[in-house]
mmCIF file of C-alpha atoms and ligand atoms in Angstrom:
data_model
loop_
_atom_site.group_PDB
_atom_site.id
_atom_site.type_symbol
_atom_site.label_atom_id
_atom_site.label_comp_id
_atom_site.label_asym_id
_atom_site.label_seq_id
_atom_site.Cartn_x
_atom_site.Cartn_y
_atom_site.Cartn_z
ATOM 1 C CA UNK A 1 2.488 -13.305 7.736
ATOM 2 C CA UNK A 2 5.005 -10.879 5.904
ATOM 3 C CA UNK A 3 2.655 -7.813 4.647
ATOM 4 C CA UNK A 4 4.078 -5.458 1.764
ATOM 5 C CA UNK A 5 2.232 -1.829 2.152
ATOM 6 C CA UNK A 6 2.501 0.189 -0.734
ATOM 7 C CA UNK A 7 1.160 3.612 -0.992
ATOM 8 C CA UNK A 8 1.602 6.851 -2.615
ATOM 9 C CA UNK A 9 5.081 8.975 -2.244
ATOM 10 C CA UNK A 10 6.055 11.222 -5.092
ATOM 11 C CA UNK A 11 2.215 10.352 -5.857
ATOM 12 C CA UNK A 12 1.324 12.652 -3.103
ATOM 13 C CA UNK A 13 2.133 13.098 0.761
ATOM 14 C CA UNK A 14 -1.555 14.069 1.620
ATOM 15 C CA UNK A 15 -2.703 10.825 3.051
ATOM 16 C CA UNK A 16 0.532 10.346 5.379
ATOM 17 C CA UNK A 17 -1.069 10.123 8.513
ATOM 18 C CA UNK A 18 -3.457 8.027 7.231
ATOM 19 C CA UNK A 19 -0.959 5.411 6.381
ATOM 20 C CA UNK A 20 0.734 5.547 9.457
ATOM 21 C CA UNK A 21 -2.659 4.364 11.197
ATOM 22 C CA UNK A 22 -3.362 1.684 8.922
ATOM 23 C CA UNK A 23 0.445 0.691 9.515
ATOM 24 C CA UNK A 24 -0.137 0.313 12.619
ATOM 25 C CA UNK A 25 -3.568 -1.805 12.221
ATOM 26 C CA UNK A 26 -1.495 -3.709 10.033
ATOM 27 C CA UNK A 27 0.500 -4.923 12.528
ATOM 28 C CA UNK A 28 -2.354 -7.060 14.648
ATOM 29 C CA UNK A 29 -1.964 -9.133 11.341
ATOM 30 C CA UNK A 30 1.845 -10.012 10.783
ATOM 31 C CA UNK A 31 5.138 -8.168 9.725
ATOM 32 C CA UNK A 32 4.941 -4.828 7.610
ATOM 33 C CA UNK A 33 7.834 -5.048 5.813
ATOM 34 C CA UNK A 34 7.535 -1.471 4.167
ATOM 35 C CA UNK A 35 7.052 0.563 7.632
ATOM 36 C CA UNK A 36 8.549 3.326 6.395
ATOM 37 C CA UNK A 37 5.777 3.890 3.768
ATOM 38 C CA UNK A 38 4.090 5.771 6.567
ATOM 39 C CA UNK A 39 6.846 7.635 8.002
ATOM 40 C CA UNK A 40 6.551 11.564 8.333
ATOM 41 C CA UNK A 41 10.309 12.206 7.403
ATOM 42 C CA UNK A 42 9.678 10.820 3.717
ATOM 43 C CA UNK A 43 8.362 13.954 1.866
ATOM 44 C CA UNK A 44 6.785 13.969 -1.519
ATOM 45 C CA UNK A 45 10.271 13.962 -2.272
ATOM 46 C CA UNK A 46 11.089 10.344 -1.134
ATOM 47 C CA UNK A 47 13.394 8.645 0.947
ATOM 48 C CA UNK A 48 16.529 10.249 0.704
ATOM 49 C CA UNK A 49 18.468 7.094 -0.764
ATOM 50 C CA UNK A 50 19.524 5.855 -4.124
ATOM 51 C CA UNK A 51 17.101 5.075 -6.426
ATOM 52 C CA UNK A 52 18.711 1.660 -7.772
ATOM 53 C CA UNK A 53 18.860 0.629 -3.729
ATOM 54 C CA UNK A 54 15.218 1.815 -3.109
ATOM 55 C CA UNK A 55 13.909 -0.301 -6.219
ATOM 56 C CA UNK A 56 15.991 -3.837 -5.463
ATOM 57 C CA UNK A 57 15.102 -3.420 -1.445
ATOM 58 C CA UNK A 58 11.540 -2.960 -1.885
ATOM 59 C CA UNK A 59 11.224 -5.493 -4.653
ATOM 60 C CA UNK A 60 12.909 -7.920 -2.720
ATOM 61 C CA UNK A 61 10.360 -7.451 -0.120
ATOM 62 C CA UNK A 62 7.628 -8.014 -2.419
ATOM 63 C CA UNK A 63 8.906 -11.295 -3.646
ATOM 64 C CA UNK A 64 9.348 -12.289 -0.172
ATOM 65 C CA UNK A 65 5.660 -10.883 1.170
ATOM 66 C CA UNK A 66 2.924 -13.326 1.540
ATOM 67 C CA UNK A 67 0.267 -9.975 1.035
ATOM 68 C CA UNK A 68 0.231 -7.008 -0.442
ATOM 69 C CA UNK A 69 -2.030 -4.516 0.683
ATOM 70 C CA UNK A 70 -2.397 -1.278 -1.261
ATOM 71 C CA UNK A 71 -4.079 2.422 -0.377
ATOM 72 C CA UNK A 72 -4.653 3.073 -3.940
ATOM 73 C CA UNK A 73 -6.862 6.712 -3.115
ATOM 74 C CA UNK A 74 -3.608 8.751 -4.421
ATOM 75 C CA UNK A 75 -2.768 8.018 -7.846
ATOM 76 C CA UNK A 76 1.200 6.767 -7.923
ATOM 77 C CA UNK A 77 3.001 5.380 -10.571
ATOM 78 C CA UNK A 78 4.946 3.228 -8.288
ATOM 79 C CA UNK A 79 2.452 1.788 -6.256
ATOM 80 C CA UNK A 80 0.566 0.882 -9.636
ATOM 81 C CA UNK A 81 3.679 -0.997 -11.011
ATOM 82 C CA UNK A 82 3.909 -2.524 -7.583
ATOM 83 C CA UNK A 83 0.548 -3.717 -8.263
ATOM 84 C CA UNK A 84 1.295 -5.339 -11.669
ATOM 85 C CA UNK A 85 4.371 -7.385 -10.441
ATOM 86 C CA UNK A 86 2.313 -8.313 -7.393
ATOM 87 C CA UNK A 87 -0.098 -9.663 -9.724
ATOM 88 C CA UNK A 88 2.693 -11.197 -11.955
ATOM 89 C CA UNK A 89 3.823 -13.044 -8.809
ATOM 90 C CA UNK A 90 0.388 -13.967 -7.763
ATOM 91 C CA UNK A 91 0.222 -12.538 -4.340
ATOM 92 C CA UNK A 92 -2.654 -11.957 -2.478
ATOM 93 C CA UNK A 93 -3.872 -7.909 -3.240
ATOM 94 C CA UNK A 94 -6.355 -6.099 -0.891
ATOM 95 C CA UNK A 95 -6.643 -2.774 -2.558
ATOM 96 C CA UNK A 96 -8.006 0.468 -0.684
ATOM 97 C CA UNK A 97 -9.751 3.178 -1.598
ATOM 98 C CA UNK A 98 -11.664 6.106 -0.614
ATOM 99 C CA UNK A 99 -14.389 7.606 -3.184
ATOM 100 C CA UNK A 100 -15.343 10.735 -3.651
ATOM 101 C CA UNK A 101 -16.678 12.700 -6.725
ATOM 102 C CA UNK A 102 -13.685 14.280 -8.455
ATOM 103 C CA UNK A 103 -11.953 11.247 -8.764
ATOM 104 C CA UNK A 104 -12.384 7.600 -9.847
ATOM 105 C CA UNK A 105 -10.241 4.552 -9.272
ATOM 106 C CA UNK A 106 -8.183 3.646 -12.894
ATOM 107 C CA UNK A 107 -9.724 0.646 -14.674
ATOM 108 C CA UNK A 108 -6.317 -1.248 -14.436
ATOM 109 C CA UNK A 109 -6.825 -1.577 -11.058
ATOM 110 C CA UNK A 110 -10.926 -1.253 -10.076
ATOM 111 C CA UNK A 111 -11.461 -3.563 -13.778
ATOM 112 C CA UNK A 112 -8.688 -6.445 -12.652
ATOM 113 C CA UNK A 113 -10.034 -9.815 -11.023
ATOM 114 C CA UNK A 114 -6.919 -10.529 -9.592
ATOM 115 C CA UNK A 115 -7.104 -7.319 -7.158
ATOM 116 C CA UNK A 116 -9.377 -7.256 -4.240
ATOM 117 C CA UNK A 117 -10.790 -4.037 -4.510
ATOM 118 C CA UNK A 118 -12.743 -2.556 -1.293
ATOM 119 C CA UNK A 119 -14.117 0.947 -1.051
ATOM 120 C CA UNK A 120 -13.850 2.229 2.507
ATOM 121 C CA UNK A 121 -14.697 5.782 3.957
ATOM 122 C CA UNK A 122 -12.336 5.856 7.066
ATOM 123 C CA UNK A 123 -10.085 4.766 9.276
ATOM 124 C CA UNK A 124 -12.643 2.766 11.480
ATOM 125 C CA UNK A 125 -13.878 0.680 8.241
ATOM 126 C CA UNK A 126 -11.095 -1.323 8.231
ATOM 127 C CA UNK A 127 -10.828 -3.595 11.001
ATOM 128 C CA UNK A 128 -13.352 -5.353 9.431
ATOM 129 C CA UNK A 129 -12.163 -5.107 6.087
ATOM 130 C CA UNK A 130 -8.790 -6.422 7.268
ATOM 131 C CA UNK A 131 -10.329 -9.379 9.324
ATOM 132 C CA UNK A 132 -12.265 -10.537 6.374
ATOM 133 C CA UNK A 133 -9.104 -10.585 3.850
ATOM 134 C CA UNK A 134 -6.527 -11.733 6.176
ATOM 135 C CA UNK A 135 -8.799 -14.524 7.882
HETATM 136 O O1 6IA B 1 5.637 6.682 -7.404
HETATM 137 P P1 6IA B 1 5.589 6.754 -5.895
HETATM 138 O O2 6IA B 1 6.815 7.384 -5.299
HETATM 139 O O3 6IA B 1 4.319 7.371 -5.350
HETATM 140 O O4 6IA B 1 5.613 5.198 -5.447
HETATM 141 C C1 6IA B 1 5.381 4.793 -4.132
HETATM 142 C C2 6IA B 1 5.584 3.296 -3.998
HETATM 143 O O5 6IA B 1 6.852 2.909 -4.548
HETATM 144 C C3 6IA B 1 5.575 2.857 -2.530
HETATM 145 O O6 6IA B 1 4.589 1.856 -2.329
HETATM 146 C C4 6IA B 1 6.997 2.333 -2.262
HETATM 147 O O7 6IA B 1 6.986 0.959 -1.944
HETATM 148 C C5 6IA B 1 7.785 2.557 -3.534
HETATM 149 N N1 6IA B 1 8.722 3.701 -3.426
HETATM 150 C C6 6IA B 1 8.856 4.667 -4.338
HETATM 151 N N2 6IA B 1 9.796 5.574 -3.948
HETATM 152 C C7 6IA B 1 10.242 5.170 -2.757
HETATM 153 C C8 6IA B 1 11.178 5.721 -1.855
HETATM 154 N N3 6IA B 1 11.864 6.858 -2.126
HETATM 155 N N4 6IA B 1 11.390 5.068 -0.694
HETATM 156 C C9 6IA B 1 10.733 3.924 -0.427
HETATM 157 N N5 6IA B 1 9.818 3.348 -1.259
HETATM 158 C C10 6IA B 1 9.578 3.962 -2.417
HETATM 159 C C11 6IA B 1 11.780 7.725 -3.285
HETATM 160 C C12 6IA B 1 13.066 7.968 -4.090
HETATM 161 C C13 6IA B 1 14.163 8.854 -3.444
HETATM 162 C C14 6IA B 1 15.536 8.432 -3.891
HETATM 163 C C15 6IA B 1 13.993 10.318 -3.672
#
């Protein structure tokens, strides 16, 4: 099972360790292609690498994931055109997020039936969450 992970990065470095731990939950359930999603060294900044090579690599890892699983909480324009050509390539979506009141999930993503959307409030939620979408 080849897992894409896409989460925020020039989005928003808040939830970093966050994604680290669900990286590593990931991992009890196949191959996360996009490890370094969750790595500390990649600032809000990004990966310090050439655009054009960061855009064919991780698209070429989408094409060739089975999943795609999403922590949608920060708002990133990446990880929401991820999303779309996920969809265009009908992979499986599990999208993530964490509610609170000053924010709400966009409508392109919480509205579409071709996402699984799951609202979760930590880290502990999501064994379960993961063993019911990857089962
Ligand atoms: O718009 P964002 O940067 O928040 O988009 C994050 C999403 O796009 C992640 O799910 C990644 O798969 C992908 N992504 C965007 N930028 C990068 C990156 N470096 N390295 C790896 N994946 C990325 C940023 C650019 C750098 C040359 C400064």
């Amino acid at each position: 099972m080849k897992i894409y992970f896409a989460a925020s990065i020039r989005g928003g470095r808040d939830d970093q360790g966050l994604y680290l731990e669900i990286v590593n939950l990931l991992k009890d359930y196949g191959e996360v292609l996009t490890e370094h999603i969750a790595d500390v060294k990649i600032s809000q900044m990004g990966e310090m690498k050439a655009t054009e090579f960061i855009y064919e690599r991780d698209m070429g890892w989408l094409k060739e994931s089975d999943v795609v699983v999403a922590e949608v909480t920060t708002p990133s324009l990446g990880v929401g055109y991820e999303l779309g050509i996920a969809e265009t390539l009908k992979k499986k979506v599990l999208c993530l997020y964490r509610e609170s009141p000053e924010r709400s999930l966009s409508a392109m993503v919480r509205g579409n039936g071709a996402f699984e959307v799951v609202n979760y409030k930590e880290l502990e939620d999501l064994k379960e969450i993961f063993d019911k979408f990857f089962k």
